[in-house]
Each structure stands twice: as structure tokens, then as C-alpha cells.
mmCIF file of C-alpha atoms in Angstrom:
data_model
loop_
_atom_site.group_PDB
_atom_site.id
_atom_site.type_symbol
_atom_site.label_atom_id
_atom_site.label_comp_id
_atom_site.label_asym_id
_atom_site.label_seq_id
_atom_site.Cartn_x
_atom_site.Cartn_y
_atom_site.Cartn_z
ATOM 1 C CA SER A 1 16.290 4.878 -10.425
ATOM 2 C CA GLY A 2 14.624 8.302 -11.437
ATOM 3 C CA GLU A 3 12.061 10.222 -9.284
ATOM 4 C CA ARG A 4 9.166 12.495 -9.937
ATOM 5 C CA SER A 5 8.070 15.080 -7.240
ATOM 6 C CA GLY A 6 9.962 13.137 -4.422
ATOM 7 C CA ARG A 7 8.322 9.531 -5.632
ATOM 8 C CA VAL A 8 10.662 6.785 -6.804
ATOM 9 C CA VAL A 9 9.547 5.914 -10.302
ATOM 10 C CA PHE A 10 10.377 2.322 -10.426
ATOM 11 C CA VAL A 11 7.845 1.857 -7.328
ATOM 12 C CA ASP A 12 5.072 3.751 -9.115
ATOM 13 C CA GLN A 13 6.018 1.217 -12.167
ATOM 14 C CA ALA A 14 5.750 -1.694 -10.022
ATOM 15 C CA ARG A 15 2.358 -0.547 -8.625
ATOM 16 C CA ALA A 16 1.062 0.275 -12.079
ATOM 17 C CA LEU A 17 2.001 -3.186 -13.208
ATOM 18 C CA ALA A 18 0.338 -4.932 -10.210
ATOM 19 C CA ILE A 19 -2.756 -2.834 -11.182
ATOM 20 C CA MET A 20 -2.602 -4.010 -14.815
ATOM 21 C CA LEU A 21 -2.343 -7.618 -13.785
ATOM 22 C CA MET A 22 -5.230 -7.249 -11.457
ATOM 23 C CA LEU A 23 -7.318 -5.756 -13.968
ATOM 24 C CA VAL A 24 -6.435 -8.638 -16.304
ATOM 25 C CA GLY A 25 -6.902 -11.246 -13.671
ATOM 26 C CA HIS A 26 -10.329 -10.363 -12.263
ATOM 27 C CA SER A 27 -11.705 -9.874 -16.008
ATOM 28 C CA LEU A 28 -10.514 -13.340 -16.885
ATOM 29 C CA ASP A 29 -11.646 -14.848 -13.579
ATOM 30 C CA GLN A 30 -15.246 -13.147 -14.135
ATOM 31 C CA PHE A 31 -15.865 -13.538 -17.967
ATOM 32 C CA LEU A 32 -13.757 -16.036 -19.434
ATOM 33 C CA GLY A 33 -15.419 -19.270 -20.895
ATOM 34 C CA GLU A 34 -14.764 -22.673 -21.862
ATOM 35 C CA PRO A 35 -12.780 -24.388 -23.199
ATOM 36 C CA ALA A 36 -10.094 -21.722 -22.589
ATOM 37 C CA ARG A 37 -10.775 -21.719 -18.784
ATOM 38 C CA SER A 38 -9.929 -25.397 -18.678
ATOM 39 C CA GLY A 39 -6.887 -25.348 -20.550
ATOM 40 C CA ILE A 40 -3.276 -25.687 -19.264
ATOM 41 C CA VAL A 41 -2.276 -22.083 -20.419
ATOM 42 C CA TYR A 42 -5.036 -20.764 -18.064
ATOM 43 C CA GLN A 43 -4.307 -22.957 -15.233
ATOM 44 C CA GLU A 44 -0.483 -21.972 -15.353
ATOM 45 C CA TYR A 45 -1.642 -18.402 -15.556
ATOM 46 C CA GLN A 46 -2.862 -18.548 -11.963
ATOM 47 C CA PHE A 47 0.514 -18.423 -10.727
ATOM 48 C CA VAL A 48 1.379 -15.228 -12.570
ATOM 49 C CA ARG A 49 -1.988 -13.939 -11.201
ATOM 50 C CA GLY A 50 -1.043 -14.386 -7.819
ATOM 51 C CA ILE A 51 2.028 -12.170 -8.227
ATOM 52 C CA SER A 52 0.041 -9.104 -8.829
ATOM 53 C CA SER A 53 -1.133 -9.073 -5.036
ATOM 54 C CA VAL A 54 2.157 -9.841 -3.640
ATOM 55 C CA LEU A 55 3.751 -7.197 -5.669
ATOM 56 C CA PHE A 56 0.975 -4.411 -4.606
ATOM 57 C CA LEU A 57 1.730 -5.429 -0.811
ATOM 58 C CA MET A 58 5.429 -5.272 -1.094
ATOM 59 C CA VAL A 59 4.981 -1.962 -3.144
ATOM 60 C CA SER A 60 2.631 -0.473 -0.344
ATOM 61 C CA GLY A 61 5.265 -1.496 2.580
ATOM 62 C CA PHE A 62 8.070 0.171 0.399
ATOM 63 C CA SER A 63 6.056 3.316 -0.409
ATOM 64 C CA PHE A 64 4.992 3.644 3.406
ATOM 65 C CA VAL A 65 8.845 3.774 4.393
ATOM 66 C CA ILE A 66 9.771 6.243 1.792
ATOM 67 C CA ALA A 67 6.777 8.681 2.671
ATOM 68 C CA SER A 68 7.193 8.284 6.376
ATOM 69 C CA PHE A 69 11.108 8.779 6.648
ATOM 70 C CA HIS A 70 11.105 11.935 5.114
ATOM 71 C CA ARG A 71 9.256 13.436 8.134
ATOM 72 C CA PHE A 72 9.686 10.729 10.640
ATOM 73 C CA SER A 73 8.924 12.884 13.731
ATOM 74 C CA ASP A 74 5.674 13.991 12.037
ATOM 75 C CA TYR A 75 4.184 10.426 12.495
ATOM 76 C CA ARG A 76 4.905 9.934 15.829
ATOM 77 C CA GLY A 77 2.709 12.610 17.502
ATOM 78 C CA VAL A 78 -0.815 13.688 16.919
ATOM 79 C CA THR A 79 -0.036 16.073 13.950
ATOM 80 C CA PRO A 80 -1.844 16.807 10.661
ATOM 81 C CA ARG A 81 0.213 14.220 8.647
ATOM 82 C CA LEU A 82 -0.644 11.416 11.394
ATOM 83 C CA MET A 83 -4.306 12.315 11.171
ATOM 84 C CA ALA A 84 -4.129 12.310 7.178
ATOM 85 C CA ARG A 85 -2.804 8.557 7.311
ATOM 86 C CA VAL A 86 -5.338 7.618 9.761
ATOM 87 C CA ARG A 87 -8.076 8.815 7.545
ATOM 88 C CA ARG A 88 -6.245 7.064 4.802
ATOM 89 C CA ILE A 89 -6.246 3.825 6.565
ATOM 90 C CA ALA A 90 -9.942 4.406 7.612
ATOM 91 C CA LEU A 91 -11.223 4.805 4.008
ATOM 92 C CA ILE A 92 -9.271 1.654 2.957
ATOM 93 C CA LEU A 93 -10.941 -0.371 5.389
ATOM 94 C CA PHE A 94 -14.407 1.201 5.048
ATOM 95 C CA LEU A 95 -14.221 0.449 1.154
ATOM 96 C CA GLY A 96 -13.045 -3.001 1.931
ATOM 97 C CA TYR A 97 -15.995 -3.817 3.893
ATOM 98 C CA VAL A 98 -18.664 -1.968 1.442
ATOM 99 C CA LEU A 99 -17.544 -4.573 -0.921
ATOM 100 C CA HIS A 100 -18.499 -7.075 1.438
ATOM 101 C CA LEU A 101 -22.078 -5.958 1.925
ATOM 102 C CA TRP A 102 -24.561 -8.670 1.252
ATOM 103 C CA ALA A 103 -27.629 -6.332 0.763
ATOM 104 C CA PRO A 104 -27.745 -2.745 -0.656
ATOM 105 C CA THR A 105 -29.929 -1.296 2.558
ATOM 106 C CA LEU A 106 -29.566 -1.729 6.219
ATOM 107 C CA GLN A 107 -33.150 -3.037 6.551
ATOM 108 C CA GLN A 108 -32.451 -5.913 3.737
ATOM 109 C CA SER A 109 -29.287 -6.559 5.397
ATOM 110 C CA LEU A 110 -30.920 -7.190 8.847
ATOM 111 C CA GLN A 111 -34.000 -9.194 7.358
ATOM 112 C CA ILE A 112 -31.607 -11.777 5.494
ATOM 113 C CA MET A 113 -28.704 -11.755 7.881
ATOM 114 C CA THR A 114 -27.377 -15.455 8.539
ATOM 115 C CA PRO A 115 -24.144 -16.482 9.995
ATOM 116 C CA GLN A 116 -22.879 -17.137 6.355
ATOM 117 C CA HIS A 117 -23.451 -13.337 5.606
ATOM 118 C CA LEU A 118 -21.474 -12.302 8.889
ATOM 119 C CA GLU A 119 -18.826 -14.672 7.807
ATOM 120 C CA ARG A 120 -18.296 -13.237 4.463
ATOM 121 C CA PHE A 121 -18.564 -9.742 5.772
ATOM 122 C CA VAL A 122 -15.396 -10.215 8.235
ATOM 123 C CA ARG A 123 -13.246 -11.695 5.578
ATOM 124 C CA PHE A 124 -9.982 -10.599 4.817
ATOM 125 C CA ASP A 125 -9.224 -9.267 1.201
ATOM 126 C CA VAL A 126 -6.728 -7.120 -0.211
ATOM 127 C CA LEU A 127 -8.138 -3.678 1.305
ATOM 128 C CA GLN A 128 -8.552 -5.251 4.797
ATOM 129 C CA ASN A 129 -5.015 -6.564 4.610
ATOM 130 C CA ILE A 130 -3.442 -3.271 3.393
ATOM 131 C CA GLY A 131 -5.451 -1.043 6.114
ATOM 132 C CA PHE A 132 -4.353 -3.500 8.851
ATOM 133 C CA GLY A 133 -0.729 -3.746 7.426
ATOM 134 C CA LEU A 134 -0.556 0.025 7.301
ATOM 135 C CA GLY A 135 -1.594 0.249 10.800
ATOM 136 C CA LEU A 136 1.073 -2.450 11.810
ATOM 137 C CA LEU A 137 3.797 -0.616 9.882
ATOM 138 C CA HIS A 138 2.780 2.519 11.772
ATOM 139 C CA LEU A 139 3.044 0.759 15.147
ATOM 140 C CA ALA A 140 6.395 -0.549 14.154
ATOM 141 C CA LEU A 141 7.609 2.944 13.286
ATOM 142 C CA TYR A 142 6.159 4.258 16.700
ATOM 143 C CA LEU A 143 7.948 1.356 18.845
ATOM 144 C CA ALA A 144 11.225 1.816 16.908
ATOM 145 C CA GLY A 145 11.701 5.616 17.922
ATOM 146 C CA SER A 146 14.136 6.222 15.259
ATOM 147 C CA PRO A 147 14.461 5.223 11.516
ATOM 148 C CA ASN A 148 17.575 3.111 12.367
ATOM 149 C CA ARG A 149 15.739 1.063 14.532
ATOM 150 C CA PHE A 150 12.559 0.570 12.264
ATOM 151 C CA TRP A 151 13.847 -2.435 10.197
ATOM 152 C CA LYS A 152 14.595 -4.372 13.219
ATOM 153 C CA VAL A 153 10.963 -4.229 14.661
ATOM 154 C CA ALA A 154 9.718 -4.736 11.097
ATOM 155 C CA VAL A 155 11.671 -7.930 10.869
ATOM 156 C CA VAL A 156 10.748 -9.261 14.188
ATOM 157 C CA LEU A 157 7.036 -8.713 13.037
ATOM 158 C CA LEU A 158 7.491 -10.454 9.848
ATOM 159 C CA LEU A 159 9.091 -13.534 11.408
ATOM 160 C CA ALA A 160 6.379 -13.669 13.964
ATOM 161 C CA ILE A 161 3.819 -13.748 11.250
ATOM 162 C CA LEU A 162 5.431 -16.589 9.479
ATOM 163 C CA ALA A 163 6.004 -18.345 12.848
ATOM 164 C CA LEU A 164 2.316 -18.209 13.866
ATOM 165 C CA ALA A 165 1.307 -19.709 10.383
ATOM 166 C CA VAL A 166 2.318 -22.804 11.845
ATOM 167 C CA LEU A 167 -0.500 -22.475 14.556
ATOM 168 C CA THR A 168 -3.304 -20.527 12.661
ATOM 169 C CA TYR A 169 -3.494 -22.717 9.694
ATOM 170 C CA ARG A 170 -4.152 -25.788 11.775
ATOM 171 C CA PRO A 171 -7.874 -27.079 11.975
ATOM 172 C CA ASP A 172 -8.049 -27.643 15.538
ATOM 173 C CA VAL A 173 -6.567 -24.174 16.259
ATOM 174 C CA ASP A 174 -9.049 -22.587 14.061
ATOM 175 C CA ALA A 175 -11.968 -24.487 15.541
ATOM 176 C CA ARG A 176 -11.278 -22.569 19.026
ATOM 177 C CA LEU A 177 -11.207 -18.960 17.435
ATOM 178 C CA PRO A 178 -13.930 -16.627 16.812
ATOM 179 C CA VAL A 179 -14.947 -16.556 13.249
ATOM 180 C CA ALA A 180 -13.754 -12.957 12.987
ATOM 181 C CA VAL A 181 -10.468 -13.932 14.453
ATOM 182 C CA GLY A 182 -10.067 -17.093 12.060
ATOM 183 C CA ALA A 183 -10.952 -14.974 8.920
ATOM 184 C CA MET A 184 -8.050 -12.670 9.843
ATOM 185 C CA VAL A 185 -5.456 -15.193 10.451
ATOM 186 C CA ASN A 186 -6.272 -18.202 7.987
ATOM 187 C CA ARG A 187 -7.980 -19.068 4.965
ATOM 188 C CA TYR A 188 -10.718 -21.355 6.259
ATOM 189 C CA HIS A 189 -13.216 -18.793 6.262
ATOM 190 C CA GLY A 190 -12.841 -17.643 2.749
ATOM 191 C CA SER A 191 -10.506 -15.044 3.135
ATOM 192 C CA LEU A 192 -8.217 -14.319 0.203
ATOM 193 C CA PHE A 193 -5.536 -12.325 1.926
ATOM 194 C CA PRO A 194 -5.479 -13.003 5.550
ATOM 195 C CA VAL A 195 -2.917 -11.279 7.947
ATOM 196 C CA ILE A 196 -0.975 -14.707 7.965
ATOM 197 C CA PRO A 197 0.858 -14.650 5.764
ATOM 198 C CA TYR A 198 0.030 -11.918 3.477
ATOM 199 C CA THR A 199 0.968 -8.896 5.692
ATOM 200 C CA ALA A 200 4.667 -10.584 5.579
ATOM 201 C CA TYR A 201 4.779 -9.309 2.040
ATOM 202 C CA LEU A 202 4.071 -5.738 3.265
ATOM 203 C CA LEU A 203 6.576 -5.973 5.878
ATOM 204 C CA PHE A 204 9.167 -7.211 3.908
ATOM 205 C CA GLY A 205 8.523 -4.324 1.370
ATOM 206 C CA SER A 206 9.054 -2.010 4.156
ATOM 207 C CA VAL A 207 12.387 -3.652 4.926
ATOM 208 C CA PHE A 208 13.576 -3.428 1.490
ATOM 209 C CA GLY A 209 12.232 0.228 1.487
ATOM 210 C CA TYR A 210 14.304 0.915 4.570
ATOM 211 C CA GLY A 211 17.531 -0.325 2.916
ATOM 212 C CA PHE A 212 16.966 1.318 -0.160
ATOM 213 C CA TRP A 213 16.092 4.658 1.770
ATOM 214 C CA ARG A 214 19.238 4.090 3.742
ATOM 215 C CA LEU A 215 21.805 3.263 1.148
ATOM 216 C CA ARG A 216 20.442 5.887 -1.227
ATOM 217 C CA GLU A 217 21.555 8.530 1.159
ATOM 218 C CA CYS A 218 25.095 7.465 0.325
ATOM 219 C CA GLY A 219 24.530 6.729 -3.314
ATOM 220 C CA LYS A 220 24.796 2.997 -2.950
ATOM 221 C CA GLU A 221 21.021 2.093 -3.388
ATOM 222 C CA GLY A 222 22.075 -0.356 -6.077
ATOM 223 C CA ARG A 223 23.221 -2.608 -3.026
ATOM 224 C CA ALA A 224 19.912 -2.989 -1.593
ATOM 225 C CA VAL A 225 18.540 -3.885 -4.859
ATOM 226 C CA LEU A 226 21.104 -6.446 -5.429
ATOM 227 C CA ALA A 227 20.616 -7.996 -1.970
ATOM 228 C CA THR A 228 16.703 -8.159 -2.530
ATOM 229 C CA ALA A 229 17.475 -9.996 -6.046
ATOM 230 C CA VAL A 230 19.657 -12.509 -4.499
ATOM 231 C CA LEU A 231 17.303 -13.024 -1.679
ATOM 232 C CA ALA A 232 14.437 -13.270 -4.206
ATOM 233 C CA VAL A 233 16.393 -16.112 -6.048
ATOM 234 C CA GLY A 234 16.846 -17.831 -2.753
ATOM 235 C CA LEU A 235 13.207 -17.783 -1.869
ATOM 236 C CA ILE A 236 12.176 -19.390 -5.300
ATOM 237 C CA LEU A 237 14.714 -22.004 -5.006
ATOM 238 C CA LEU A 238 13.873 -22.799 -1.117
ATOM 239 C CA GLU A 239 10.181 -23.386 -2.408
ATOM 240 C CA LEU A 240 11.508 -25.648 -5.057
ATOM 241 C CA VAL A 241 13.479 -27.806 -2.407
ATOM 242 C CA ILE A 242 10.332 -27.569 0.057
ATOM 243 C CA ARG A 243 8.161 -29.058 -2.382
ATOM 244 C CA ARG A 244 10.694 -32.119 -2.691
ATOM 245 C CA LEU A 245 11.146 -32.566 1.133
ATOM 246 C CA ILE A 246 7.531 -31.984 2.324
ATOM 247 C CA PRO A 247 5.011 -33.739 -0.108
ATOM 248 C CA GLY A 248 1.443 -32.308 0.242
ATOM 249 C CA GLY A 249 2.349 -29.208 1.981
ATOM 250 C CA ILE A 250 4.593 -26.030 1.856
ATOM 251 C CA PHE A 251 6.554 -24.897 4.915
ATOM 252 C CA PRO A 252 5.198 -23.729 7.296
ATOM 253 C CA TYR A 253 1.957 -25.007 6.507
ATOM 254 C CA SER A 254 0.683 -28.499 6.604
ATOM 255 C CA THR A 255 -2.965 -28.038 5.698
ATOM 256 C CA PRO A 256 -4.844 -29.196 2.713
ATOM 257 C CA LEU A 257 -3.775 -27.159 -0.328
ATOM 258 C CA LYS A 258 -6.987 -25.368 -0.959
ATOM 259 C CA HIS A 259 -6.675 -23.782 2.512
ATOM 260 C CA MET A 260 -3.222 -22.521 2.238
ATOM 261 C CA PRO A 261 -1.495 -19.595 0.221
ATOM 262 C CA GLY A 262 -0.056 -21.358 -2.723
ATOM 263 C CA ASN A 263 3.366 -20.780 -3.915
ATOM 264 C CA THR A 264 3.967 -18.519 -1.156
ATOM 265 C CA PHE A 265 7.718 -18.118 -1.409
ATOM 266 C CA ALA A 266 8.123 -18.498 -5.084
ATOM 267 C CA ARG A 267 5.561 -15.471 -5.704
ATOM 268 C CA ALA A 268 7.301 -13.518 -3.180
ATOM 269 C CA GLY A 269 10.672 -14.078 -5.155
ATOM 270 C CA CYS A 270 9.110 -13.358 -8.516
ATOM 271 C CA ALA A 271 7.502 -10.067 -7.232
ATOM 272 C CA MET A 272 10.879 -9.046 -5.887
ATOM 273 C CA LEU A 273 12.470 -9.900 -9.036
ATOM 274 C CA LEU A 274 10.079 -7.715 -10.892
ATOM 275 C CA ILE A 275 10.735 -4.756 -8.747
ATOM 276 C CA CYS A 276 14.751 -5.200 -9.221
ATOM 277 C CA GLY A 277 14.155 -5.531 -12.753
ATOM 278 C CA LEU A 278 12.034 -2.172 -12.948
ATOM 279 C CA TYR A 279 14.978 -0.393 -11.052
ATOM 280 C CA LEU A 280 17.773 -1.796 -13.186
ATOM 281 C CA LEU A 281 15.509 -0.889 -16.498
ATOM 282 C CA GLY A 282 15.291 2.571 -14.934
ATOM 283 C CA ARG A 283 19.061 3.078 -14.862
ATOM 284 C CA TYR A 284 19.159 2.792 -18.714
ATOM 285 C CA ARG A 285 15.426 4.080 -19.696
ATOM 286 C CA ILE A 286 12.639 5.136 -17.583
ATOM 287 C CA LEU A 287 9.423 3.820 -19.445
ATOM 288 C CA LEU A 288 5.923 5.333 -19.197
ATOM 289 C CA PRO A 289 6.854 7.417 -15.937
ATOM 290 C CA ARG A 290 3.608 9.630 -16.358
ATOM 291 C CA LEU A 291 1.260 6.621 -16.911
ATOM 292 C CA ALA A 292 3.015 4.654 -13.938
ATOM 293 C CA PHE A 293 2.387 7.784 -11.834
ATOM 294 C CA ILE A 294 -1.179 8.415 -12.669
ATOM 295 C CA LEU A 295 -2.261 4.875 -11.987
ATOM 296 C CA SER A 296 0.067 4.545 -8.719
ATOM 297 C CA LYS A 297 -1.329 7.796 -7.187
ATOM 298 C CA ASP A 298 -4.909 6.624 -7.343
ATOM 299 C CA ALA A 299 -4.502 2.809 -7.028
ATOM 300 C CA LEU A 300 -7.357 2.726 -4.372
ATOM 301 C CA ALA A 301 -9.847 4.227 -6.690
ATOM 302 C CA VAL A 302 -8.989 2.142 -9.578
ATOM 303 C CA TYR A 303 -9.205 -0.991 -7.360
ATOM 304 C CA PHE A 304 -12.671 -0.064 -5.724
ATOM 305 C CA VAL A 305 -14.342 0.978 -9.066
ATOM 306 C CA HIS A 306 -12.986 -1.811 -11.174
ATOM 307 C CA LEU A 307 -14.236 -4.369 -8.649
ATOM 308 C CA LEU A 308 -18.002 -2.798 -8.850
ATOM 309 C CA LEU A 309 -17.703 -3.042 -12.618
ATOM 310 C CA VAL A 310 -16.496 -6.476 -12.532
ATOM 311 C CA TYR A 311 -18.031 -8.280 -9.565
ATOM 312 C CA GLY A 312 -20.818 -5.825 -8.458
ATOM 313 C CA VAL A 313 -21.335 -5.295 -4.868
ATOM 314 C CA ALA A 314 -24.167 -6.288 -2.220
ATOM 315 C CA SER A 315 -25.124 -9.488 -4.047
ATOM 316 C CA ARG A 316 -26.101 -7.322 -7.182
ATOM 317 C CA PRO A 317 -24.528 -8.311 -10.554
ATOM 318 C CA PRO A 318 -22.100 -5.888 -12.265
ATOM 319 C CA LEU A 319 -23.188 -3.781 -15.119
ATOM 320 C CA PHE A 320 -23.479 -6.900 -17.335
ATOM 321 C CA SER A 321 -25.842 -9.730 -16.942
ATOM 322 C CA ASP A 322 -24.818 -13.083 -16.365
ATOM 323 C CA SER A 323 -24.990 -13.857 -19.864
ATOM 324 C CA VAL A 324 -21.716 -12.367 -20.395
ATOM 325 C CA HIS A 325 -19.921 -15.089 -18.461
ATOM 326 C CA GLY A 326 -18.295 -17.426 -21.223
ATOM 327 C CA MET A 327 -16.830 -14.725 -23.168
ATOM 328 C CA SER A 328 -14.233 -15.921 -25.712
ATOM 329 C CA GLY A 329 -10.740 -15.028 -25.511
ATOM 330 C CA LEU A 330 -10.999 -12.162 -28.006
ATOM 331 C CA GLN A 331 -14.103 -10.832 -26.278
ATOM 332 C CA VAL A 332 -12.295 -10.730 -22.912
ATOM 333 C CA THR A 333 -9.340 -9.074 -24.618
ATOM 334 C CA ALA A 334 -11.528 -6.264 -25.758
ATOM 335 C CA TRP A 335 -13.188 -5.868 -22.314
ATOM 336 C CA ILE A 336 -9.589 -5.623 -20.594
ATOM 337 C CA VAL A 337 -8.589 -3.099 -23.033
ATOM 338 C CA GLY A 338 -11.767 -0.945 -22.331
ATOM 339 C CA LEU A 339 -11.437 -1.502 -18.659
ATOM 340 C CA SER A 340 -7.862 -0.441 -18.657
ATOM 341 C CA ALA A 341 -8.418 2.693 -20.771
ATOM 342 C CA SER A 342 -11.429 3.640 -18.533
ATOM 343 C CA MET A 343 -9.568 3.122 -15.400
ATOM 344 C CA THR A 344 -6.700 5.055 -16.467
ATOM 345 C CA ALA A 345 -8.877 8.065 -17.746
ATOM 346 C CA MET A 346 -10.570 8.065 -14.313
ATOM 347 C CA ALA A 347 -7.153 8.100 -12.490
ATOM 348 C CA TRP A 348 -6.053 10.837 -14.688
ATOM 349 C CA ALA A 349 -9.326 12.965 -13.935
ATOM 350 C CA ILE A 350 -8.687 12.560 -10.234
ATOM 351 C CA GLY A 351 -5.334 13.631 -10.672
ATOM 352 C CA TRP A 352 -6.186 16.564 -12.438
ATOM 353 C CA ALA A 353 -8.810 17.679 -10.129
ATOM 354 C CA ARG A 354 -6.333 17.275 -7.191
ATOM 355 C CA THR A 355 -4.047 19.632 -8.952
ATOM 356 C CA HIS A 356 -6.618 22.239 -10.334
ATOM 357 C CA ARG A 357 -9.607 21.805 -8.350
ATOM 358 C CA PRO A 358 -8.636 20.330 -5.040
ATOM 359 C CA GLY A 359 -11.816 21.621 -3.296
ATOM 360 C CA LEU A 360 -14.089 20.219 -5.813
ATOM 361 C CA LEU A 361 -12.559 16.592 -5.463
ATOM 362 C CA VAL A 362 -12.909 16.814 -1.745
ATOM 363 C CA THR A 363 -16.283 17.823 -2.210
ATOM 364 C CA VAL A 364 -17.307 15.159 -4.545
ATOM 365 C CA ARG A 365 -15.660 12.264 -2.571
ATOM 366 C CA HIS A 366 -17.233 13.390 0.803
ATOM 367 C CA THR A 367 -20.554 13.451 -1.167
ATOM 368 C CA LEU A 368 -20.281 10.039 -2.656
ATOM 369 C CA ILE A 369 -19.133 8.729 0.544
ATOM 370 C CA LEU A 370 -21.900 10.312 2.670
ATOM 371 C CA GLY A 371 -24.715 9.669 -0.176
ATOM 372 C CA GLY A 372 -23.825 6.150 -0.250
ATOM 373 C CA ILE A 373 -24.187 5.877 3.791
ATOM 374 C CA LEU A 374 -27.349 7.606 3.723
ATOM 375 C CA SER A 375 -28.731 5.462 0.750
ATOM 376 C CA PHE A 376 -27.811 2.371 2.833
ATOM 377 C CA VAL A 377 -29.385 3.744 6.078
ATOM 378 C CA MET A 378 -32.513 5.454 4.883
ATOM 379 C CA TRP A 379 -34.306 3.656 2.521
ATOM 380 C CA PRO A 380 -35.744 -0.103 2.649
ATOM 381 C CA GLU A 381 -35.141 -0.751 -0.946
ATOM 382 C CA LEU A 382 -32.953 1.326 -3.374
ATOM 383 C CA THR A 383 -33.937 3.009 -6.597
ATOM 384 C CA VAL A 384 -32.353 5.569 -8.815
ATOM 385 C CA LEU A 385 -34.486 8.022 -7.525
ATOM 386 C CA GLN A 386 -33.644 7.314 -3.941
ATOM 387 C CA VAL A 387 -30.019 7.245 -4.577
ATOM 388 C CA GLY A 388 -30.406 10.580 -6.123
ATOM 389 C CA ILE A 389 -32.174 11.999 -3.126
ATOM 390 C CA SER A 390 -29.718 10.831 -0.725
ATOM 391 C CA THR A 391 -26.872 12.115 -2.977
ATOM 392 C CA ALA A 392 -28.575 15.530 -2.981
ATOM 393 C CA ILE A 393 -28.925 15.513 0.979
ATOM 394 C CA ALA A 394 -25.308 14.587 1.127
#
């Protein structure tokens, strides 16, 4: 399967593939114009686009297990490794909610705050889901007490999430929940990746990671991959059968289609087959391991920065004006190539600094975070000068 500095290469490749699919999907969503946007090709592409998030979540769960089980005891007590993980989860959640701000300063946020703004702020997107999911996985690790019992706890949590979907996606149940809780457990409040069911993908990735880790110790990791591939085909067939038996809904959901996660099982199966395919390919030829490592290592930075470029933040437009909406297919392709190249270059620069100038990298990261917080809190309005002053103070 190939490894690099203790990392499993096919997992890096899967995460890098998810990142590239994400860059393409967000760019098309924001910039592609008519008539291509209404065509059958674009509509069918939405299924492929949905695989990227599922793939990313599964890989996150897999990576959690591989990283944790090498030093299992270090993550069950108050150790430097545990504190590093807590800081990582906190950073993921912090960046996720920064992207949900509705104004660039605290004063402006308070002046225009509405229930709609608060509902938008508490929505669960990918970063919120990953932050919560990693916390849930760590709880499973702690409750398990040993690596051999981890998969049992993870499976129980996975099944519980799927079972709760029967309740949390009911409109009458949602009406009784606080908005923050509803946004966490269903899609009625605009959440794109609520805990239910999307954290199930992360949990499944962790179970797959456990099986791979355990069987790799005795040289039989291929069995874990084969079992995963068989299950993937079963999930795809299951959804096809369900669609015929339950018109208008997909088990365990019975809500209107616009409010439920589409193609839940089929997308999971396709993501699993992609991971297995990359593993099998790596048995014969490892493709672009360095590029996959670069993108995978700093996926969080790529995710956050590209969203700022594509969508903007705090009700501000991205770098480009609204006039770019309506690009032709060729124009969007050129944008995607440029965005992909710039994000790869940024990830490479971060990786180089981590190896050669780790102190400088930490200083820059902390300065940017503290400078952003000061800019948000200190000023009634933001200008380039005020941002510069806040950064200098930081």
C-alpha cells in the first residue's frame, strides 16, 4: 500500500482527491453560468460532487485511528499529544464558525443581528462536523479503553446516529428542538453537514481504519480492503432497492427530498470504492505520492483559504465581483486550474516552513489568528489600515 513517514499513502491520495473534487465543485457552484448550469451533465455531476465530502469524512476517520493507535495510551490521559489534538479540534471549530460570521466586526454584528443570522451561525458545515466527529471519536477511544474494543464502541455510535435519523428528520420533532440543536441533527435550518447522518461516514472510516490497522499487523490488510469493497457494493445496491420500495424517500428518512441528505448510501459506497481502488492501484504503482502528501497534510488550510477566495466571508464578496457569476465552461476551467495550482503552492510553502522554519510558521499562524480576533473586536468598521494595525499589535 505504500507509506511515507508513517503515513498511509493511499489515504493521502484519497484526501487529495477529495480536496480537488471540492475545489472543482465549489468553483462550478459559484461561477458557472447558463446554459451549462441547467444542462443534464451539470445535474448528474451533483452526485459526483457529493462524493467529495463523504470521501473526506471517511478519510478523516481512518486517519484518526492510524494516528491514535500508534500511541494509544498517550491519548487517554492529559498528555502533550492529547493537548495538541484538543487544540487542533478547537482550531477546526473556530475556523468553521469564522466562516459563518455575518459582519466583519463585532459592533456591526450586534447592530444587524437577527434570528436568521444566528440560525446561519449555528449551522453545521464540514468543519463543524469534523470537529464534532473527531471529539466523538476520541470519546469512543476513551470509552473503549483498548484498541481491540474501539471498533465495537464506534459501531454502536454509528448505528445510533442512523437510528436517530428516523426521529431528528421528522418536522414535528424538529419543531420542539432549540435551533442550535436542530441545526446540529438535521437539515431544516440550512446545515449542509449535520451530525446526523454525516458523522456516520467519519465513524465508518474509523472502523475501516481499525480493520486495516489490525490486519496490517499480520500482513493481511488486503482482507480489510476487500471486505470494505464488498460492503460498498452492497450499500449501492441497497439504495437502488430502497428507491423502488419507498417512493419519495430513502430509508431511514421520510422527509421531503430537499431536506434530506441525498443518495446517502450510494455516495458512501462510491467513496469506499474509490478508497479501495486507490489501495489496489498502489499495490502496482503509487501515483503522485509527494503531491498527495502536500495537499493531505495541510487540507485544513486549503479548505479555509479557498472558501474565502470563492465565497468570501462575513457577507463580503470574494476577491471578484458579482459580475464573474455566469462564467463559461472554459473560463471556469481556467479558474479551477489557477485555484488548484495556488492552493498546492500554499500547501507546499506551509510544509516547507514546518520542516525548515517551524518557529516562524507558528508565529505567523498565531499572529494571523490573533490579528483577526483583534480586528473583529477592536474596530467599528474595517479598513486595510485597521487590519494592518491589528496584525501589528498581534
